Short mmCIF file of C-alpha atoms and ligand atoms in Angstrom, two decimals:
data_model
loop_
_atom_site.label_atom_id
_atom_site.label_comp_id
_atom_site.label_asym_id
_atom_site.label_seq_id
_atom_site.Cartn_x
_atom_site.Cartn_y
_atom_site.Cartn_z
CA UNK A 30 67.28 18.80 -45.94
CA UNK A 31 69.78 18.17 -48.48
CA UNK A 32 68.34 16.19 -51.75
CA UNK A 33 65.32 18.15 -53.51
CA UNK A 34 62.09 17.68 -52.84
CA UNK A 35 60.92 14.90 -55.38
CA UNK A 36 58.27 16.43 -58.05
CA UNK A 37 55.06 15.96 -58.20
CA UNK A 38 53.26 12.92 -60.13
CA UNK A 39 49.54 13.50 -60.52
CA UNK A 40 48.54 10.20 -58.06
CA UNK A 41 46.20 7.74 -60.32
CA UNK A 42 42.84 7.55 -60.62
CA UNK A 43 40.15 5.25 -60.03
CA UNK A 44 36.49 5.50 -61.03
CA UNK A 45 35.21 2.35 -58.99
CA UNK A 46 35.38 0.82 -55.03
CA UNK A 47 38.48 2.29 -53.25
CA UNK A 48 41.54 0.40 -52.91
CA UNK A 49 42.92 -2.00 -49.99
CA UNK A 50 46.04 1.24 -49.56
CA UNK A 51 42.71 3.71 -49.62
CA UNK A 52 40.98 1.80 -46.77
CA UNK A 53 43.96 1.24 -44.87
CA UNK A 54 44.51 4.86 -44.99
CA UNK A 55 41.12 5.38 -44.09
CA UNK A 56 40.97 3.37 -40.94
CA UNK A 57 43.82 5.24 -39.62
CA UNK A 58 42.59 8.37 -40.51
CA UNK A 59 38.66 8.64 -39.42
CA UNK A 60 36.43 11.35 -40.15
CA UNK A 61 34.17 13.17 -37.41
CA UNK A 62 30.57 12.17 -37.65
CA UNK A 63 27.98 14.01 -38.92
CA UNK A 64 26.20 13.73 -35.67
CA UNK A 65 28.34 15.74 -34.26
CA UNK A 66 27.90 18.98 -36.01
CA UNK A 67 24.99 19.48 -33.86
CA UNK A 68 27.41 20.76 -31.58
CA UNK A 69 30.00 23.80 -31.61
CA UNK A 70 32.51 22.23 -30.42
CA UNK A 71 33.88 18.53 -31.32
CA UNK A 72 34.72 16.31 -28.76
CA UNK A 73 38.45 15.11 -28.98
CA UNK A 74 37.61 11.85 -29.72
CA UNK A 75 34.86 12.40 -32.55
CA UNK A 76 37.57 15.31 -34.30
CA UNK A 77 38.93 14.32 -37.13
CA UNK A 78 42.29 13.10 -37.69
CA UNK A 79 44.85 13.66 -40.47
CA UNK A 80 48.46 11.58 -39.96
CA UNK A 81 50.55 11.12 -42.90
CA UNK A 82 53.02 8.95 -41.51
CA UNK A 83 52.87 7.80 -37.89
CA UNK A 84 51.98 8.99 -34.80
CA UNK A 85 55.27 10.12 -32.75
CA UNK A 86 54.84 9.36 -28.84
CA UNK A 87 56.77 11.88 -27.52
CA UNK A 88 58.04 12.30 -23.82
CA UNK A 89 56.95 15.88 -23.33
CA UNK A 90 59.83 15.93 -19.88
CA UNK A 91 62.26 15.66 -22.45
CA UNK A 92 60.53 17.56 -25.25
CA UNK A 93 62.36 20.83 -26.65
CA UNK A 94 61.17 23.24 -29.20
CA UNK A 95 64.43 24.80 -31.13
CA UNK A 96 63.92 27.89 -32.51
CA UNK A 97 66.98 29.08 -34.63
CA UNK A 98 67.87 30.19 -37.98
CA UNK A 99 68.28 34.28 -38.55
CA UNK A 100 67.36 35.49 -34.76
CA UNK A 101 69.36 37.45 -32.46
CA UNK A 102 68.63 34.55 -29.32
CA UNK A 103 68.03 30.61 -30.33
CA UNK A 104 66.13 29.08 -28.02
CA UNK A 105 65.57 25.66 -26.65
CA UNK A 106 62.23 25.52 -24.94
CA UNK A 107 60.24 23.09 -22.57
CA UNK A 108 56.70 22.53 -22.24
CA UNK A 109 56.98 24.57 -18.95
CA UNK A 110 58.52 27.52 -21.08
CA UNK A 111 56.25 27.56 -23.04
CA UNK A 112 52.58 27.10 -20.61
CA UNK A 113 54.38 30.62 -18.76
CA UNK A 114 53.83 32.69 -21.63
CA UNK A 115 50.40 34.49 -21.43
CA UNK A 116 47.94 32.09 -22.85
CA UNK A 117 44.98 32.49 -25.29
CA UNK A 118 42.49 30.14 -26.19
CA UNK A 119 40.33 30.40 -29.48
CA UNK A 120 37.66 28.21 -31.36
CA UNK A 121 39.23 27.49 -34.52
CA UNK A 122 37.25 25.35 -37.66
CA UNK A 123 39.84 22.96 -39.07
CA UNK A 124 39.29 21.30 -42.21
CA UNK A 125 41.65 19.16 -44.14
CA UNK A 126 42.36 20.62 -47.77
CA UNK A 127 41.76 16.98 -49.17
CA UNK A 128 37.91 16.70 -47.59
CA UNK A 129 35.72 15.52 -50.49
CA UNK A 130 38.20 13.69 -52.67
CA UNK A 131 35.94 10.70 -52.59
CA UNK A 132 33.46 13.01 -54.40
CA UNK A 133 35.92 13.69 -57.57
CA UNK A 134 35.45 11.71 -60.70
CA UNK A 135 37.83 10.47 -61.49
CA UNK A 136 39.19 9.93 -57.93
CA UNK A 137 42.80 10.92 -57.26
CA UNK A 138 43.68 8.09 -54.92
CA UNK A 139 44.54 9.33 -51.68
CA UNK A 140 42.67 9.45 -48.19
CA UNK A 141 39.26 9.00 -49.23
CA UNK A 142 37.35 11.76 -47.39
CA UNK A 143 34.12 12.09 -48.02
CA UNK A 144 33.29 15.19 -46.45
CA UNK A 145 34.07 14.57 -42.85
CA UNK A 146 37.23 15.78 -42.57
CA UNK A 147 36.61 19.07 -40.66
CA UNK A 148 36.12 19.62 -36.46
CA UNK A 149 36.13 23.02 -34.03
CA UNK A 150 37.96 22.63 -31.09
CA UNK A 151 39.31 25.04 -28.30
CA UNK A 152 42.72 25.40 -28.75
CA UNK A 153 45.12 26.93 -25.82
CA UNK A 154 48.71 27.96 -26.19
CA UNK A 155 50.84 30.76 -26.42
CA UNK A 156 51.33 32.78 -29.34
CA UNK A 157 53.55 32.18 -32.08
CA UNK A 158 54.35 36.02 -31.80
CA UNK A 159 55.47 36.03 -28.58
CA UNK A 160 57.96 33.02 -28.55
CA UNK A 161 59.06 34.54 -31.97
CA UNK A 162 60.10 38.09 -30.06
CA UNK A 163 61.95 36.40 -27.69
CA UNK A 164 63.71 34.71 -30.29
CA UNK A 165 64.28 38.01 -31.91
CA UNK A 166 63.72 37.85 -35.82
CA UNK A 167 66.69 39.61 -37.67
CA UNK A 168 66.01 40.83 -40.85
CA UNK A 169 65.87 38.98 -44.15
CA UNK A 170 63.81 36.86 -43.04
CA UNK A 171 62.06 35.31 -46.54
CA UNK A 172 59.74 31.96 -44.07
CA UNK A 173 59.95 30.05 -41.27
CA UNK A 174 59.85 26.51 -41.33
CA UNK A 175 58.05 24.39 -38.94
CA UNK A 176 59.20 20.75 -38.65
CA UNK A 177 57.03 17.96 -37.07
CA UNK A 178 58.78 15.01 -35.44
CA UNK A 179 57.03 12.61 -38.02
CA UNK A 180 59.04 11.48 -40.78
CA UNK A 181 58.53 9.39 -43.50
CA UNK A 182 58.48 8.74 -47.24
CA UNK A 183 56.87 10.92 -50.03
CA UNK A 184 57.33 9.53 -53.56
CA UNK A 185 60.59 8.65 -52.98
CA UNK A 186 61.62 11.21 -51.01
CA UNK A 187 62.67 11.07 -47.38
CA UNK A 188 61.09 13.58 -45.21
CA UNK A 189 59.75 14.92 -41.82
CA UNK A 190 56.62 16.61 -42.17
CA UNK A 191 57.59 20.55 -42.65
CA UNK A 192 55.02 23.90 -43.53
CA UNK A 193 56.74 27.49 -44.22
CA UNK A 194 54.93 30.67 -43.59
CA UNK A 195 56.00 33.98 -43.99
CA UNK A 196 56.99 36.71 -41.10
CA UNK A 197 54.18 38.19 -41.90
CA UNK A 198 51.96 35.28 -41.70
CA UNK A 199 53.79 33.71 -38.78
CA UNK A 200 52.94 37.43 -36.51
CA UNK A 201 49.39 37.38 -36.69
CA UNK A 202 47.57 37.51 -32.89
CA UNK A 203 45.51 34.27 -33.83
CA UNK A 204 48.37 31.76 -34.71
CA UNK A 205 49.11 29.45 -32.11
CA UNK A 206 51.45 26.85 -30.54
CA UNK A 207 49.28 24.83 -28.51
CA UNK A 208 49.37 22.07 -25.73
CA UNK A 209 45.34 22.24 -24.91
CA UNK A 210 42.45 21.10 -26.61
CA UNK A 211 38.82 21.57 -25.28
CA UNK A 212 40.83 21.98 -22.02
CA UNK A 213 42.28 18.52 -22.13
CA UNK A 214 46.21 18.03 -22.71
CA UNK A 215 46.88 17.89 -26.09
CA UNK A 216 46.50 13.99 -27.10
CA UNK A 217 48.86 12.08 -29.46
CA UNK A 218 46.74 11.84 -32.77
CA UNK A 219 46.32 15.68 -32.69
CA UNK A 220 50.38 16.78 -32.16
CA UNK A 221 50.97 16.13 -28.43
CA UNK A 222 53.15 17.69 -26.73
CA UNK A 223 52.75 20.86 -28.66
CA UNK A 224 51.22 22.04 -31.80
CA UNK A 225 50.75 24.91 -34.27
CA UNK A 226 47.40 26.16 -35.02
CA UNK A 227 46.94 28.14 -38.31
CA UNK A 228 43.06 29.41 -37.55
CA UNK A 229 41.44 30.01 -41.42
CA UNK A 230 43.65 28.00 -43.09
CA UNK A 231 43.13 24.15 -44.42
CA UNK A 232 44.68 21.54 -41.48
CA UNK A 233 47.82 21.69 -42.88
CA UNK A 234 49.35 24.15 -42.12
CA UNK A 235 48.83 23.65 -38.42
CA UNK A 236 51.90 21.15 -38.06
CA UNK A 237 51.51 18.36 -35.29
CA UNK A 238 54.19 17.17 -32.64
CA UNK A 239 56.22 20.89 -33.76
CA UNK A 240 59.90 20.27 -33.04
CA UNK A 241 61.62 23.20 -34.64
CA UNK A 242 61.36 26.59 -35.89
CA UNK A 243 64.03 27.67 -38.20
CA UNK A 244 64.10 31.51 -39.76
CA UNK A 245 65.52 31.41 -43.40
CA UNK A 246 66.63 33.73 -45.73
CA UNK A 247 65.34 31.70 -48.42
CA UNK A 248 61.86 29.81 -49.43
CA UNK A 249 61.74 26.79 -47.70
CA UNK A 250 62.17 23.98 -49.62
CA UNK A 251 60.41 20.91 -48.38
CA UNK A 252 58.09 18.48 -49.73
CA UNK A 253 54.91 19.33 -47.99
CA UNK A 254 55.53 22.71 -48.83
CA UNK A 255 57.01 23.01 -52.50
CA UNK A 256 55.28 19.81 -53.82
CA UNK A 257 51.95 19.06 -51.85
CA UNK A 258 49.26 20.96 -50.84
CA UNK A 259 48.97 22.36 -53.80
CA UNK A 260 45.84 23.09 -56.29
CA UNK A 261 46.82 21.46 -59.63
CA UNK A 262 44.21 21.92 -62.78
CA UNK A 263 44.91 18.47 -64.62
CA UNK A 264 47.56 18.35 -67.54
CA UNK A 265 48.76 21.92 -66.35
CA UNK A 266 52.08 23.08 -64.89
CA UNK A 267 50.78 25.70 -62.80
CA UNK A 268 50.48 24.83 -58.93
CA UNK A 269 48.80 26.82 -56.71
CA UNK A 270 49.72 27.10 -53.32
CA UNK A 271 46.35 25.96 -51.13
CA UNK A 272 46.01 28.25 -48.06
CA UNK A 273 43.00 29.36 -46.73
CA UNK A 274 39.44 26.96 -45.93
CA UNK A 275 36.47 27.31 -48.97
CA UNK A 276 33.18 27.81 -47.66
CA UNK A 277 31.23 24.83 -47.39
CA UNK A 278 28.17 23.65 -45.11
CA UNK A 279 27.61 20.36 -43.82
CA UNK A 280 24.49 19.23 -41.96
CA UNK A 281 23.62 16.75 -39.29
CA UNK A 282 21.85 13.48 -41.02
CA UNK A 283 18.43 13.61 -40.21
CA UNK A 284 16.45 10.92 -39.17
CA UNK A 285 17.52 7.73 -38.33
CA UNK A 286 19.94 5.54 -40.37
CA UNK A 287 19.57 2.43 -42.36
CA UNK A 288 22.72 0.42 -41.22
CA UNK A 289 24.08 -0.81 -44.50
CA UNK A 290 23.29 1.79 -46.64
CA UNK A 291 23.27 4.81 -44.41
CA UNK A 292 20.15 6.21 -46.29
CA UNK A 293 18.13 8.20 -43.56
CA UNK A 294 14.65 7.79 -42.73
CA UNK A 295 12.36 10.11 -41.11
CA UNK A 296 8.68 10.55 -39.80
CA UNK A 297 7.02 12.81 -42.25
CA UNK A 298 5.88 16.20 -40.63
CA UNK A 299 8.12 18.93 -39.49
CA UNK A 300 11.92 18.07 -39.65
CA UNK A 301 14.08 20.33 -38.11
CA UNK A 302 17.50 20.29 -40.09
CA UNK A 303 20.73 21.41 -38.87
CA UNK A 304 24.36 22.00 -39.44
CA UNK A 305 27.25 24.14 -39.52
CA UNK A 306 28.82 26.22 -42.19
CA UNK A 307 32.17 27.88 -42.30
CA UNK A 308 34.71 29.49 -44.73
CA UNK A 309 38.31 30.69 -44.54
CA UNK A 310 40.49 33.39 -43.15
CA UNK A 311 38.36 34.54 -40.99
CA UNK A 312 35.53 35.22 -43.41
CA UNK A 313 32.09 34.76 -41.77
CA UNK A 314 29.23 32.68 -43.57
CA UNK A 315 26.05 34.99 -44.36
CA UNK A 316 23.68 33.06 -45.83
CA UNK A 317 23.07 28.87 -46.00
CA UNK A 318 20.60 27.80 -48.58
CA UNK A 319 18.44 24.32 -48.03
CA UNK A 320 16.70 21.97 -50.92
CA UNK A 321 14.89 19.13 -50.66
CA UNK A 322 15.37 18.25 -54.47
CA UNK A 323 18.98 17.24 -54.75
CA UNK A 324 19.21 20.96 -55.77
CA UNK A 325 17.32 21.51 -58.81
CA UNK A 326 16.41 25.28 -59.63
CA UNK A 327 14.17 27.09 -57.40
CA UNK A 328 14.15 24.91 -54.95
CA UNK A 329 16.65 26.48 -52.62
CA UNK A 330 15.29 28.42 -49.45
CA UNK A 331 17.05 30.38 -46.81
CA UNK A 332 18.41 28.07 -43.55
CA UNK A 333 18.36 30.97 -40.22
CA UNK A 334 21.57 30.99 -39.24
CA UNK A 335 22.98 30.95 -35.36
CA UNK A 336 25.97 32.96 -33.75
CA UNK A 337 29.22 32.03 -34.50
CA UNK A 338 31.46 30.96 -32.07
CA UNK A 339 34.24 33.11 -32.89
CA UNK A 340 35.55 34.61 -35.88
CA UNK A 341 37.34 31.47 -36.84
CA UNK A 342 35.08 28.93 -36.26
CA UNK A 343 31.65 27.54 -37.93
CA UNK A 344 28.60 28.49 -37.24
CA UNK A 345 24.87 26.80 -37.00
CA UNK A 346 22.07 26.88 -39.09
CA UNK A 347 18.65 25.64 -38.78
CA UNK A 348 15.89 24.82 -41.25
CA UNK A 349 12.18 23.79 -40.71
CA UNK A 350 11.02 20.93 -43.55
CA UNK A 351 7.16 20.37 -44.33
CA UNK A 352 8.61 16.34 -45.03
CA UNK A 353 5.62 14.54 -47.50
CA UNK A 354 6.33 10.54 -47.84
CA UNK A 355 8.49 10.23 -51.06
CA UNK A 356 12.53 9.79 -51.18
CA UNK A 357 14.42 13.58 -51.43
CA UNK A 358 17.72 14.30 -51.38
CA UNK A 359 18.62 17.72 -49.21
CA UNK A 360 21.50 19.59 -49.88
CA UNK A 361 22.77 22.66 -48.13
CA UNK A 362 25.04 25.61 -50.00
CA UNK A 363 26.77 28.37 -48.11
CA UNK A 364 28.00 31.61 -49.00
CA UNK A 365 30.53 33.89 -47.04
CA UNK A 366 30.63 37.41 -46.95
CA UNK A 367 32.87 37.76 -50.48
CA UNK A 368 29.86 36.34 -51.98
CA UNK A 369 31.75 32.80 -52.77
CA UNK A 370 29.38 30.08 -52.98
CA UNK A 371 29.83 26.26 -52.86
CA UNK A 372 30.03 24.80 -55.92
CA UNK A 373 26.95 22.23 -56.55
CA UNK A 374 28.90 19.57 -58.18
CA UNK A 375 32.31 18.89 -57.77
CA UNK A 376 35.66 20.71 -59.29
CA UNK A 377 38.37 18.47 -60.29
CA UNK A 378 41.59 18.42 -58.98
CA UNK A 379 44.69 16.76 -59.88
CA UNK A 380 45.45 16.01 -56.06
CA UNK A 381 42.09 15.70 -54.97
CA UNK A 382 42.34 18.89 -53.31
CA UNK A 383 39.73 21.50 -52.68
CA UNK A 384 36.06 19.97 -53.54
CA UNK A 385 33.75 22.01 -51.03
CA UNK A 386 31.11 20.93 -53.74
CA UNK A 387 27.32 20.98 -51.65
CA UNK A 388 26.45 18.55 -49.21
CA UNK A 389 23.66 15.82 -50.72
CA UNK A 390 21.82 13.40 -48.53
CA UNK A 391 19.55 10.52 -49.49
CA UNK A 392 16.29 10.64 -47.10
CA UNK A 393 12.89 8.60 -47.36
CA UNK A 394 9.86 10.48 -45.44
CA UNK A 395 8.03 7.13 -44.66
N1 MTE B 427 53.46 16.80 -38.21
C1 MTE B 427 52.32 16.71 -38.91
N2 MTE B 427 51.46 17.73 -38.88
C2 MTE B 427 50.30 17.67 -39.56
C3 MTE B 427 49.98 16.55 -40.37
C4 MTE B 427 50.90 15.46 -40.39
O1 MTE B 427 50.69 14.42 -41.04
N3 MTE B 427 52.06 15.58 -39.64
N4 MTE B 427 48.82 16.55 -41.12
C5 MTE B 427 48.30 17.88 -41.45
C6 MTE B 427 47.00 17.85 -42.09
S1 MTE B 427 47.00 17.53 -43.76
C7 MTE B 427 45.85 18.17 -41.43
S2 MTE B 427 44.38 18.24 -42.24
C8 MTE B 427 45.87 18.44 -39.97
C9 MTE B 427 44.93 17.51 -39.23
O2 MTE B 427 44.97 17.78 -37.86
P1 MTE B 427 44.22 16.81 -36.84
O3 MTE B 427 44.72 15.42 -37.10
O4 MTE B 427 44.53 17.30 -35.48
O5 MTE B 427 42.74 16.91 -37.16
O6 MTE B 427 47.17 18.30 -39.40
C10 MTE B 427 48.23 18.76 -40.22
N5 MTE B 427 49.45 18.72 -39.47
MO1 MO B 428 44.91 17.89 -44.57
#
């Protein structure tokens, strides 16, 4: 890393249909379908995926993860290194920090999620902790950067894709390096050979296809660190570093789609609706409100919620609807245990970061 890290430049905005760069982006970039948050975990190939650049195809025989910087022992690892090391596995909610920019108005152009950029997988690995002891972590350490073998160009500026956390972040039990997901080898879109999973935390954080992890004395300063990922209030200097998931609850579409449109349609009677809501840093969900009427006052009533499947990951909810004829549009709202609830219409960001605004779906009972 030698020039700066280029500043940031608000991206601009567009009220109307997305752009040709948006859609390309897009396509390579799909969402998971709302279908499949009727289950706990994603399948791999319904998960989301977030790749800023390209995808790196990596020979994992030849693969090495450096670890150097201020440590008593640098190390040069293989895959096989790293699979001996006692191995965890955890259910981990991943959501990326940009889910819902196509919701913003004005629209920050950018990967146009909607809201479907979240998934729960099993992840296996080792344990960032215990590759970092037998590194050995001197003192003075400020972060450690972790740098993927994707590189590419950021407003001008030439870059792989590198995250910083601190010691202190870096040691905790739950964070990851991982080669297994769902208990299949870790596949190219998702950061084969070897990831790092940051459970609570928005996507980024957990850097894909890791190649090195350096200890500094010194904040790191790289572009996806210093400049992006941020939480920018529009026409203001101040930049907040974006770390840890909002809550947010999403639901499986009901009914049965109209192609085009993708406006449901159900039988009236008894609907069950479903979904899955989730928060951040290991903050459990307590309570997921349902309305029928795009969610006008009084209309919101409690959704029973289901066990969660770990501490990091989503959990279900359920909700019974009396469904008349007419055309209703059902939203769901969650609140975690800090009493944060989703915002019902969207905040604006600068980046198009952060909108974990509620969840509305067009149904007609017919
Ligand atoms: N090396 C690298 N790591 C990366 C990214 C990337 O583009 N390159 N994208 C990040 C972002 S923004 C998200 S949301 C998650 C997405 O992970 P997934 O594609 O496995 O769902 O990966 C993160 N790790
Ligand atoms: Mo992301």
């Amino acid at each position: 890393m030698s020039a700066p890290p280029a500043p940031w430049r608000a991206p601009p905005t567009s009220d109307g249909l997305i752009t040709y760069d948006e859609l390309r982006l897009a396509a390579r970039n799909p969402g998971t379908p709302g279908e499949a948050l009727a289950l706990d975990i994603t399948p791999v190939g319904l998960h989301y995926v977030l790749t800023r650049f390209d995808i790196p195809l990596i020979d994992p025989a030849t693969w090495r993860l450096t670890v150097d910087g201020l440590v008593d022992r640098p190390l040069a690892l293989s895959l096989d290194d790293i699979r001996r090391l006692p191995a965890t596995t955890l259910t981990v909610t991943m959501e990326c920090s940009g889910n819902g920019r196509a919701g913003m108005t004005p629209r920050p152009l950018g990967i146009p999620w909607l809201g479907d950029a979240v998934g729960t997988a099993e992840w296996t690995g080792a344990q960032l902790r215990d590759v970092l002891a037998q590194a050995g972590l001197r003192p003075g350490i400020a972060e450690l950067s972790f740098t993927g073998a994707d590189y590419g160009i950021e407003r001008g500026y030439a870059t792989a894709f590198i995250r910083a956390l601190t010691p202190q972040d870096a040691l905790r039990p739950e964070v990851l390096l991982v080669y297994a997901m769902n208990g299949q080898s870790l596949p190219p879109q998702h950061g084969a050979p070897l990831r790092l999973i940051v459970p609570g935390w928005y996507g980024m954080a957990s850097v894909k296809w890791l190649m090195r992890i350096r200890a500094l004395d010194q904040p790191v300063q790289a572009y996806h660190q210093r400049i992006g990922y941020h939480f920018r209030a529009p026409g203001s200097q101040t930049a907040i570093p974006i770390r840890h998931m909002r809550p947010r609850a999403l639901m499986v579409p009901p009914g049965h789609p109209d192609f085009f449109s993708r406006r449901r349609h159900v039988a009236a009677g008894r609907v069950r609706l479903q979904g899955r809501a989730w928060s951040g840093s290991g903050i459990a969900v307590t309570r997921v409100l349902v309305s029928a009427a795009g969610g006008a006052d009084g209309s919101w009533r409690d959704a029973a919620l289901g066990a969660s499947v770990g501490p990091y990951a989503w959990r279900g909810w359920t909700f019974d609807w009396q469904a008349a004829p007419g055309t209703y549009e059902l939203c769901c709202r969650a609140t975690d245990a800090l009493g944060v609830s989703q915002p019902l219409d969207p905040p604006f960001d600068a980046g198009g970061m952060g909108n974990n605004a509620i969840q509305r779906v067009a149904v007609v009972v017919d």
